[in-house]
């Protein structure tokens, strides 16, 4: 099983980035996919989530209206489009997969990608 994030980097405030998470080794279309982030000295927090078929999404209040999560089940990839970035968005962003259809809810994490918002 692998979740490989990409697309992080350094961006100026107000800029945009698109993160990608390519999945392999499990039935991607059966899993709820999420993006989490962890800033230095802070706990990991949920940023956005999308249901297995992509019909429903959920966002942290801090990113509503600026970030968009989407998925392509044919490519086993989930995306996070981040616009109007702020310095407080600086964090390591992690991709997460969980199968909500089974009682033990198997889940997986990616290795993370650094996003730094700074002038």
CSV table of N, CA, C and O in Angstrom, one decimal:
chain,number,residue,atom,x,y,z
A,1,UNK,N,0.9,-1.2,0.0
A,1,UNK,CA,0.0,0.0,0.0
A,1,UNK,C,0.9,1.2,0.0
A,1,UNK,O,1.8,1.3,0.8
A,2,UNK,N,0.5,2.2,-0.9
A,2,UNK,CA,1.3,3.4,-0.9
A,2,UNK,C,0.4,4.6,-1.1
A,2,UNK,O,-0.6,4.5,-1.9
A,3,UNK,N,0.7,5.7,-0.4
A,3,UNK,CA,0.0,7.0,-0.7
A,3,UNK,C,1.2,8.0,-0.9
A,3,UNK,O,2.0,8.2,0.1
A,4,UNK,N,1.3,8.5,-2.0
A,4,UNK,CA,2.5,9.4,-2.4
A,4,UNK,C,2.0,10.8,-2.7
A,4,UNK,O,1.3,11.0,-3.7
A,5,UNK,N,2.3,11.7,-1.8
A,5,UNK,CA,1.9,13.1,-2.0
A,5,UNK,C,2.9,13.8,-2.8
A,5,UNK,O,4.1,13.5,-2.8
A,6,UNK,N,2.5,14.8,-3.5
A,6,UNK,CA,3.3,15.7,-4.3
A,6,UNK,C,2.7,17.1,-4.5
A,6,UNK,O,1.5,17.2,-4.2
A,7,UNK,N,3.5,18.1,-4.9
A,7,UNK,CA,2.9,19.4,-5.2
A,7,UNK,C,3.2,20.4,-4.1
A,7,UNK,O,2.8,21.6,-4.3
A,8,UNK,N,3.8,20.1,-3.0
A,8,UNK,CA,4.1,21.0,-2.0
A,8,UNK,C,5.2,21.9,-2.5
A,8,UNK,O,5.9,21.7,-3.5
A,9,UNK,N,5.5,23.0,-1.7
A,9,UNK,CA,6.6,23.9,-2.0
A,9,UNK,C,6.4,25.2,-1.3
A,9,UNK,O,5.6,25.3,-0.3
A,10,UNK,N,7.2,26.2,-1.7
A,10,UNK,CA,7.2,27.5,-1.2
A,10,UNK,C,6.3,28.4,-2.1
A,10,UNK,O,6.5,28.4,-3.3
A,11,UNK,N,5.4,29.1,-1.5
A,11,UNK,CA,4.5,30.0,-2.2
A,11,UNK,C,4.3,31.3,-1.4
A,11,UNK,O,4.3,31.3,-0.2
A,12,UNK,N,4.1,32.4,-2.1
A,12,UNK,CA,3.9,33.7,-1.5
A,12,UNK,C,2.4,33.7,-1.0
A,12,UNK,O,1.5,33.1,-1.5
A,13,UNK,N,2.2,34.5,0.1
A,13,UNK,CA,0.8,34.7,0.5
A,13,UNK,C,-0.1,35.2,-0.6
A,13,UNK,O,0.3,36.0,-1.5
A,14,UNK,N,-1.3,34.6,-0.7
A,14,UNK,CA,-2.2,34.9,-1.8
A,14,UNK,C,-2.0,34.0,-3.0
A,14,UNK,O,-2.9,34.0,-3.9
A,15,UNK,N,-1.0,33.2,-3.0
A,15,UNK,CA,-0.7,32.3,-4.1
A,15,UNK,C,-1.5,31.0,-4.0
A,15,UNK,O,-2.4,30.8,-3.1
A,16,UNK,N,-1.3,30.1,-4.9
A,16,UNK,CA,-2.0,28.8,-5.0
A,16,UNK,C,-1.0,27.6,-5.2
A,16,UNK,O,0.1,27.8,-5.7
A,17,UNK,N,-1.5,26.5,-4.7
A,17,UNK,CA,-0.8,25.2,-4.9
A,17,UNK,C,-1.8,24.2,-5.1
A,17,UNK,O,-2.9,24.3,-4.6
A,18,UNK,N,-1.5,23.1,-5.9
A,18,UNK,CA,-2.3,21.9,-5.9
A,18,UNK,C,-1.5,20.7,-5.5
A,18,UNK,O,-0.5,20.4,-6.1
A,19,UNK,N,-2.0,20.1,-4.4
A,19,UNK,CA,-1.4,18.9,-3.9
A,19,UNK,C,-2.1,17.7,-4.6
A,19,UNK,O,-3.3,17.7,-4.9
A,20,UNK,N,-1.3,16.6,-4.8
A,20,UNK,CA,-1.8,15.4,-5.4
A,20,UNK,C,-1.4,14.2,-4.5
A,20,UNK,O,-0.3,14.3,-3.8
A,21,UNK,N,-2.2,13.2,-4.4
A,21,UNK,CA,-1.9,12.0,-3.6
A,21,UNK,C,-2.2,10.8,-4.5
A,21,UNK,O,-3.4,10.6,-4.7
A,22,UNK,N,-1.2,10.1,-4.9
A,22,UNK,CA,-1.4,9.0,-5.8
A,22,UNK,C,-1.4,7.7,-4.9
A,22,UNK,O,-0.5,7.5,-4.1
A,23,UNK,N,-2.5,6.9,-5.0
A,23,UNK,CA,-2.7,5.7,-4.2
A,23,UNK,C,-2.4,4.5,-5.0
A,23,UNK,O,-2.7,4.4,-6.2
A,24,UNK,N,-1.9,3.4,-4.3
A,24,UNK,CA,-1.8,2.1,-4.9
A,24,UNK,C,-1.8,1.1,-3.9
A,24,UNK,O,-1.6,1.3,-2.7
A,25,UNK,N,-2.2,-0.1,-4.3
A,25,UNK,CA,-2.2,-1.3,-3.4
A,25,UNK,C,-3.5,-1.5,-2.6
A,25,UNK,O,-3.5,-2.4,-1.8
A,26,UNK,N,-4.5,-0.7,-2.9
A,26,UNK,CA,-5.8,-1.0,-2.3
A,26,UNK,C,-6.9,-0.5,-3.2
A,26,UNK,O,-6.6,0.2,-4.2
A,27,UNK,N,-8.1,-0.8,-2.9
A,27,UNK,CA,-9.2,-0.4,-3.8
A,27,UNK,C,-9.6,1.0,-3.5
A,27,UNK,O,-10.5,1.3,-2.6
A,28,UNK,N,-8.9,1.9,-4.2
A,28,UNK,CA,-9.1,3.4,-3.9
A,28,UNK,C,-10.5,3.8,-3.9
A,28,UNK,O,-10.9,4.6,-3.0
A,29,UNK,N,-11.3,3.3,-4.8
A,29,UNK,CA,-12.7,3.8,-4.9
A,29,UNK,C,-13.6,3.5,-3.8
A,29,UNK,O,-14.7,3.9,-3.7
A,30,UNK,N,-13.1,2.6,-2.9
A,30,UNK,CA,-13.9,2.2,-1.7
A,30,UNK,C,-13.5,3.0,-0.5
A,30,UNK,O,-14.2,2.9,0.6
A,31,UNK,N,-12.5,3.9,-0.6
A,31,UNK,CA,-12.0,4.6,0.6
A,31,UNK,C,-12.4,6.1,0.6
A,31,UNK,O,-12.4,6.8,-0.4
A,32,UNK,N,-12.8,6.5,1.8
A,32,UNK,CA,-12.9,8.0,2.0
A,32,UNK,C,-11.4,8.5,2.1
A,32,UNK,O,-10.6,8.0,2.7
A,33,UNK,N,-11.2,9.6,1.4
A,33,UNK,CA,-9.9,10.2,1.3
A,33,UNK,C,-9.9,11.6,2.0
A,33,UNK,O,-10.9,12.3,1.9
A,34,UNK,N,-8.9,11.9,2.7
A,34,UNK,CA,-8.8,13.2,3.4
A,34,UNK,C,-7.4,13.7,3.3
A,34,UNK,O,-6.4,13.0,3.0
A,35,UNK,N,-7.3,15.0,3.5
A,35,UNK,CA,-6.1,15.7,3.7
A,35,UNK,C,-6.0,16.3,5.1
A,35,UNK,O,-7.0,16.9,5.6
A,36,UNK,N,-4.9,16.0,5.8
A,36,UNK,CA,-4.6,16.6,7.1
A,36,UNK,C,-3.4,17.4,7.0
A,36,UNK,O,-2.6,17.4,6.0
A,37,UNK,N,-3.2,18.3,8.0
A,37,UNK,CA,-1.9,19.0,8.1
A,37,UNK,C,-1.5,19.1,9.5
A,37,UNK,O,-2.2,19.0,10.4
A,38,UNK,N,-0.2,19.3,9.6
A,38,UNK,CA,0.5,19.5,10.9
A,38,UNK,C,1.5,20.6,10.9
A,38,UNK,O,2.5,20.4,10.1
A,39,UNK,N,1.3,21.6,11.6
A,39,UNK,CA,2.2,22.7,11.7
A,39,UNK,C,3.2,22.4,12.9
A,39,UNK,O,2.8,21.7,13.8
A,40,UNK,N,4.4,23.0,12.9
A,40,UNK,CA,5.3,22.8,14.0
A,40,UNK,C,4.7,23.2,15.3
A,40,UNK,O,4.1,24.2,15.5
A,41,UNK,N,4.8,22.2,16.3
A,41,UNK,CA,4.3,22.5,17.6
A,41,UNK,C,2.8,22.3,17.8
A,41,UNK,O,2.3,22.6,18.8
A,42,UNK,N,2.1,21.9,16.7
A,42,UNK,CA,0.7,21.8,16.8
A,42,UNK,C,0.3,20.3,16.4
A,42,UNK,O,1.0,19.6,15.9
A,43,UNK,N,-1.0,20.0,16.8
A,43,UNK,CA,-1.5,18.7,16.5
A,43,UNK,C,-1.9,18.6,15.1
A,43,UNK,O,-2.2,19.6,14.4
A,44,UNK,N,-1.9,17.4,14.6
A,44,UNK,CA,-2.4,17.2,13.2
A,44,UNK,C,-3.9,17.5,13.2
A,44,UNK,O,-4.7,17.1,14.0
A,45,UNK,N,-4.3,18.2,12.1
A,45,UNK,CA,-5.7,18.5,12.0
A,45,UNK,C,-6.3,18.2,10.6
A,45,UNK,O,-5.6,18.2,9.6
A,46,UNK,N,-7.6,17.9,10.6
A,46,UNK,CA,-8.3,17.5,9.4
A,46,UNK,C,-8.5,18.8,8.6
A,46,UNK,O,-9.0,19.8,9.1
A,47,UNK,N,-8.1,18.8,7.3
A,47,UNK,CA,-8.3,19.9,6.4
A,47,UNK,C,-9.5,19.8,5.5
A,47,UNK,O,-10.4,20.6,5.4
A,48,UNK,N,-9.6,18.6,4.9
A,48,UNK,CA,-10.7,18.3,4.0
A,48,UNK,C,-10.9,16.8,3.8
A,48,UNK,O,-9.9,16.1,3.9
A,49,UNK,N,-12.1,16.4,3.5
A,49,UNK,CA,-12.4,15.0,3.2
A,49,UNK,C,-13.4,14.9,2.1
A,49,UNK,O,-14.2,15.8,1.8
A,50,UNK,N,-13.3,13.7,1.4
A,50,UNK,CA,-14.2,13.5,0.3
A,50,UNK,C,-14.6,12.0,0.4
A,50,UNK,O,-13.8,11.1,0.6
A,51,UNK,N,-15.9,11.8,0.1
A,51,UNK,CA,-16.4,10.4,0.2
A,51,UNK,C,-15.9,9.6,-1.0
A,51,UNK,O,-15.3,10.1,-1.9
A,52,UNK,N,-16.1,8.3,-0.9
A,52,UNK,CA,-15.5,7.3,-1.8
A,52,UNK,C,-15.9,7.6,-3.3
A,52,UNK,O,-15.1,7.5,-4.2
A,53,UNK,N,-17.1,8.0,-3.5
A,53,UNK,CA,-17.6,8.3,-4.9
A,53,UNK,C,-17.4,9.8,-5.2
A,53,UNK,O,-17.7,10.2,-6.4
A,54,UNK,N,-17.0,10.6,-4.3
A,54,UNK,CA,-16.8,12.0,-4.5
A,54,UNK,C,-18.0,12.8,-4.4
A,54,UNK,O,-18.0,14.0,-4.8
A,55,UNK,N,-19.1,12.3,-3.9
A,55,UNK,CA,-20.3,13.0,-3.9
A,55,UNK,C,-20.5,14.0,-2.8
A,55,UNK,O,-21.4,14.9,-2.8
A,56,UNK,N,-19.6,13.9,-1.8
A,56,UNK,CA,-19.8,14.7,-0.6
A,56,UNK,C,-18.4,15.1,-0.1
A,56,UNK,O,-17.4,14.3,-0.1
A,57,UNK,N,-18.2,16.4,0.3
A,57,UNK,CA,-17.0,16.9,0.8
A,57,UNK,C,-17.2,17.6,2.1
A,57,UNK,O,-18.3,18.0,2.4
A,58,UNK,N,-16.1,17.8,2.9
A,58,UNK,CA,-16.2,18.5,4.1
A,58,UNK,C,-14.9,19.2,4.3
A,58,UNK,O,-13.8,18.7,3.9
A,59,UNK,N,-15.0,20.4,4.9
A,59,UNK,CA,-13.8,21.2,5.1
A,59,UNK,C,-13.7,21.8,6.5
A,59,UNK,O,-14.7,22.1,7.2
A,60,UNK,N,-12.4,22.0,6.9
A,60,UNK,CA,-12.2,22.8,8.2
A,60,UNK,C,-12.7,24.2,7.9
A,60,UNK,O,-12.5,24.7,6.8
A,61,UNK,N,-13.2,24.8,9.0
A,61,UNK,CA,-13.7,26.2,8.8
A,61,UNK,C,-12.6,27.1,8.3
A,61,UNK,O,-12.8,28.1,7.6
A,62,UNK,N,-11.3,26.9,8.7
A,62,UNK,CA,-10.2,27.7,8.4
A,62,UNK,C,-9.9,27.7,6.9
A,62,UNK,O,-9.2,28.6,6.4
A,63,UNK,N,-10.3,26.7,6.1
A,63,UNK,CA,-10.0,26.7,4.7
A,63,UNK,C,-11.2,26.7,3.8
A,63,UNK,O,-11.1,26.8,2.6
A,64,UNK,N,-12.4,26.8,4.4
A,64,UNK,CA,-13.6,26.9,3.5
A,64,UNK,C,-13.6,28.1,2.6
A,64,UNK,O,-13.2,29.2,3.0
A,65,UNK,N,-13.9,27.8,1.4
A,65,UNK,CA,-13.9,28.9,0.4
A,65,UNK,C,-12.6,29.1,-0.3
A,65,UNK,O,-12.5,29.8,-1.3
A,66,UNK,N,-11.5,28.5,0.3
A,66,UNK,CA,-10.2,28.7,-0.3
A,66,UNK,C,-9.6,27.4,-0.9
A,66,UNK,O,-8.9,27.4,-1.8
A,67,UNK,N,-9.9,26.2,-0.2
A,67,UNK,CA,-9.4,24.9,-0.6
A,67,UNK,C,-10.5,24.1,-1.2
A,67,UNK,O,-11.7,24.2,-0.8
A,68,UNK,N,-10.2,23.3,-2.2
A,68,UNK,CA,-11.1,22.3,-2.8
A,68,UNK,C,-10.5,21.0,-2.9
A,68,UNK,O,-9.4,20.8,-3.5
A,69,UNK,N,-11.2,20.0,-2.3
A,69,UNK,CA,-10.7,18.6,-2.5
A,69,UNK,C,-11.5,17.9,-3.6
A,69,UNK,O,-12.7,18.2,-3.8
A,70,UNK,N,-10.8,17.1,-4.3
A,70,UNK,CA,-11.4,16.3,-5.4
A,70,UNK,C,-10.7,15.0,-5.6
A,70,UNK,O,-9.6,14.8,-5.0
A,71,UNK,N,-11.3,14.1,-6.4
A,71,UNK,CA,-10.7,12.8,-6.6
A,71,UNK,C,-11.0,12.3,-8.0
A,71,UNK,O,-12.0,12.7,-8.6
A,72,UNK,N,-10.1,11.5,-8.5
A,72,UNK,CA,-10.2,10.8,-9.8
A,72,UNK,C,-10.1,9.3,-9.5
A,72,UNK,O,-8.9,8.9,-9.3
A,73,UNK,N,-11.2,8.6,-9.4
A,73,UNK,CA,-11.1,7.2,-9.0
A,73,UNK,C,-10.4,6.4,-10.1
A,73,UNK,O,-9.8,5.4,-9.9
A,74,UNK,N,-10.5,6.9,-11.4
A,74,UNK,CA,-9.8,6.2,-12.5
A,74,UNK,C,-8.3,6.2,-12.4
A,74,UNK,O,-7.6,5.3,-12.9
A,75,UNK,N,-7.8,7.3,-11.8
A,75,UNK,CA,-6.4,7.5,-11.6
A,75,UNK,C,-5.9,7.2,-10.2
A,75,UNK,O,-4.8,7.4,-9.9
A,76,UNK,N,-6.9,6.8,-9.3
A,76,UNK,CA,-6.5,6.5,-7.9
A,76,UNK,C,-5.8,7.7,-7.3
A,76,UNK,O,-4.7,7.5,-6.6
A,77,UNK,N,-6.3,8.9,-7.5
A,77,UNK,CA,-5.6,10.1,-7.0
A,77,UNK,C,-6.6,11.0,-6.4
A,77,UNK,O,-7.7,11.2,-6.9
A,78,UNK,N,-6.2,11.7,-5.3
A,78,UNK,CA,-7.0,12.7,-4.7
A,78,UNK,C,-6.1,14.0,-4.7
A,78,UNK,O,-4.9,14.0,-4.7
A,79,UNK,N,-6.9,15.1,-4.9
A,79,UNK,CA,-6.2,16.4,-5.0
A,79,UNK,C,-6.7,17.4,-3.9
A,79,UNK,O,-7.8,17.2,-3.4
A,80,UNK,N,-5.8,18.4,-3.7
A,80,UNK,CA,-6.2,19.5,-2.8
A,80,UNK,C,-5.8,20.8,-3.5
A,80,UNK,O,-4.6,21.0,-3.6
A,81,UNK,N,-6.7,21.5,-4.1
A,81,UNK,CA,-6.5,22.8,-4.7
A,81,UNK,C,-6.5,23.8,-3.6
A,81,UNK,O,-7.5,24.0,-2.9
A,82,UNK,N,-5.4,24.5,-3.4
A,82,UNK,CA,-5.3,25.5,-2.3
A,82,UNK,C,-5.1,26.9,-2.9
A,82,UNK,O,-4.1,27.1,-3.6
A,83,UNK,N,-6.1,27.8,-2.7
A,83,UNK,CA,-6.0,29.2,-3.2
A,83,UNK,C,-5.9,30.1,-2.1
A,83,UNK,O,-6.3,29.8,-0.9
A,84,UNK,N,-5.6,31.4,-2.4
A,84,UNK,CA,-5.5,32.4,-1.4
A,84,UNK,C,-4.8,32.0,-0.1
A,84,UNK,O,-5.2,32.2,1.0
A,85,UNK,N,-3.6,31.4,-0.4
A,85,UNK,CA,-2.9,30.8,0.8
A,85,UNK,C,-2.4,31.9,1.7
A,85,UNK,O,-2.0,33.0,1.3
A,86,UNK,N,-2.4,31.5,3.0
A,86,UNK,CA,-2.0,32.4,4.1
A,86,UNK,C,-0.8,31.8,4.8
A,86,UNK,O,-0.6,30.6,4.8
A,87,UNK,N,0.0,32.6,5.5
A,87,UNK,CA,1.1,32.1,6.2
A,87,UNK,C,0.7,31.0,7.2
A,87,UNK,O,1.5,30.0,7.5
A,88,UNK,N,-0.5,31.1,7.8
A,88,UNK,CA,-0.9,30.1,8.7
A,88,UNK,C,-1.3,28.8,8.1
A,88,UNK,O,-1.6,27.8,8.8
A,89,UNK,N,-1.3,28.7,6.8
A,89,UNK,CA,-1.5,27.4,6.1
A,89,UNK,C,-0.2,26.6,6.0
A,89,UNK,O,-0.2,25.5,5.6
A,90,UNK,N,0.9,27.2,6.5
A,90,UNK,CA,2.2,26.5,6.4
A,90,UNK,C,2.2,25.3,7.3
A,90,UNK,O,1.8,25.4,8.5
A,91,UNK,N,2.5,24.1,6.8
A,91,UNK,CA,2.4,22.9,7.5
A,91,UNK,C,2.9,21.7,6.6
A,91,UNK,O,3.1,21.9,5.4
A,92,UNK,N,3.0,20.6,7.2
A,92,UNK,CA,3.2,19.4,6.4
A,92,UNK,C,1.8,18.8,6.1
A,92,UNK,O,1.0,18.7,7.1
A,93,UNK,N,1.5,18.6,4.9
A,93,UNK,CA,0.2,18.1,4.5
A,93,UNK,C,0.3,16.6,4.2
A,93,UNK,O,1.1,16.1,3.5
A,94,UNK,N,-0.7,15.9,4.8
A,94,UNK,CA,-0.7,14.4,4.7
A,94,UNK,C,-2.0,13.9,4.1
A,94,UNK,O,-3.1,14.4,4.3
A,95,UNK,N,-1.9,12.9,3.2
A,95,UNK,CA,-3.0,12.2,2.6
A,95,UNK,C,-3.4,11.1,3.5
A,95,UNK,O,-2.5,10.4,4.1
A,96,UNK,N,-4.7,10.8,3.6
A,96,UNK,CA,-5.2,9.7,4.5
A,96,UNK,C,-6.3,9.0,3.8
A,96,UNK,O,-7.1,9.6,3.1
A,97,UNK,N,-6.3,7.7,3.9
A,97,UNK,CA,-7.3,6.9,3.3
A,97,UNK,C,-7.9,6.0,4.4
A,97,UNK,O,-7.2,5.4,5.2
A,98,UNK,N,-9.3,5.9,4.4
A,98,UNK,CA,-9.9,5.0,5.4
A,98,UNK,C,-11.1,4.3,4.7
A,98,UNK,O,-11.9,4.9,4.0
A,99,UNK,N,-11.3,3.0,4.9
A,99,UNK,CA,-12.4,2.3,4.4
A,99,UNK,C,-13.5,2.2,5.5
A,99,UNK,O,-13.3,1.5,6.5
A,100,UNK,N,-14.5,3.0,5.3
A,100,UNK,CA,-15.6,3.1,6.3
A,100,UNK,C,-16.6,2.0,6.2
A,100,UNK,O,-17.5,1.9,7.0
A,101,UNK,N,-16.4,1.1,5.2
A,101,UNK,CA,-17.4,0.1,5.0
A,101,UNK,C,-17.2,-1.2,5.8
A,101,UNK,O,-18.0,-2.1,5.8
A,102,UNK,N,-16.0,-1.3,6.4
A,102,UNK,CA,-15.7,-2.5,7.2
A,102,UNK,C,-15.5,-2.0,8.6
A,102,UNK,O,-15.0,-0.9,8.9
A,103,UNK,N,-15.8,-2.9,9.6
A,103,UNK,CA,-15.9,-2.5,11.0
A,103,UNK,C,-14.6,-2.1,11.5
A,103,UNK,O,-14.5,-1.3,12.4
A,104,UNK,N,-13.5,-2.7,11.0
A,104,UNK,CA,-12.2,-2.4,11.6
A,104,UNK,C,-11.5,-1.2,10.9
A,104,UNK,O,-10.5,-0.7,11.3
A,105,UNK,N,-12.2,-0.6,9.9
A,105,UNK,CA,-11.8,0.6,9.3
A,105,UNK,C,-10.3,0.7,9.0
A,105,UNK,O,-9.6,1.5,9.6
A,106,UNK,N,-9.8,-0.1,8.1
A,106,UNK,CA,-8.4,0.0,7.8
A,106,UNK,C,-8.1,1.4,7.2
A,106,UNK,O,-8.9,2.0,6.5
A,107,UNK,N,-6.9,1.9,7.6
A,107,UNK,CA,-6.5,3.2,7.1
A,107,UNK,C,-5.0,3.3,6.8
A,107,UNK,O,-4.2,2.5,7.4
A,108,UNK,N,-4.7,4.3,6.0
A,108,UNK,CA,-3.3,4.4,5.6
A,108,UNK,C,-3.0,5.9,5.5
A,108,UNK,O,-3.9,6.8,5.3
A,109,UNK,N,-1.7,6.2,5.7
A,109,UNK,CA,-1.2,7.6,5.6
A,109,UNK,C,-0.1,7.7,4.6
A,109,UNK,O,0.7,6.8,4.4
A,110,UNK,N,0.0,8.9,4.0
A,110,UNK,CA,1.2,9.2,3.2
A,110,UNK,C,2.3,9.7,4.0
A,110,UNK,O,2.2,9.9,5.2
A,111,UNK,N,3.4,10.0,3.3
A,111,UNK,CA,4.6,10.5,4.1
A,111,UNK,C,4.6,12.0,4.3
A,111,UNK,O,5.4,12.5,5.1
A,112,UNK,N,3.7,12.7,3.6
A,112,UNK,CA,3.6,14.1,3.8
A,112,UNK,C,4.3,15.0,2.8
A,112,UNK,O,5.4,14.5,2.3
A,113,UNK,N,3.8,16.2,2.6
A,113,UNK,CA,4.5,17.1,1.7
A,113,UNK,C,4.5,18.5,2.4
A,113,UNK,O,3.4,18.9,2.9
A,114,UNK,N,5.6,19.2,2.3
A,114,UNK,CA,5.7,20.5,3.0
A,114,UNK,C,5.1,21.6,2.2
A,114,UNK,O,5.4,21.7,1.0
A,115,UNK,N,4.3,22.4,2.8
A,115,UNK,CA,3.8,23.6,2.2
A,115,UNK,C,4.2,24.8,3.1
A,115,UNK,O,3.9,24.8,4.3
A,116,UNK,N,4.9,25.7,2.5
A,116,UNK,CA,5.4,26.9,3.2
A,116,UNK,C,4.9,28.1,2.5
A,116,UNK,O,5.1,28.3,1.3
A,117,UNK,N,4.1,29.0,3.2
A,117,UNK,CA,3.6,30.2,2.7
A,117,UNK,C,4.3,31.4,3.3
A,117,UNK,O,4.2,31.6,4.5
A,118,UNK,N,5.1,32.0,2.5
A,118,UNK,CA,5.9,33.1,3.1
A,118,UNK,C,6.4,34.0,2.0
A,118,UNK,O,6.5,33.6,0.8
A,119,UNK,N,6.5,35.3,2.4
A,119,UNK,CA,7.0,36.3,1.4
A,119,UNK,C,8.5,36.4,1.5
A,119,UNK,O,9.2,37.2,0.7
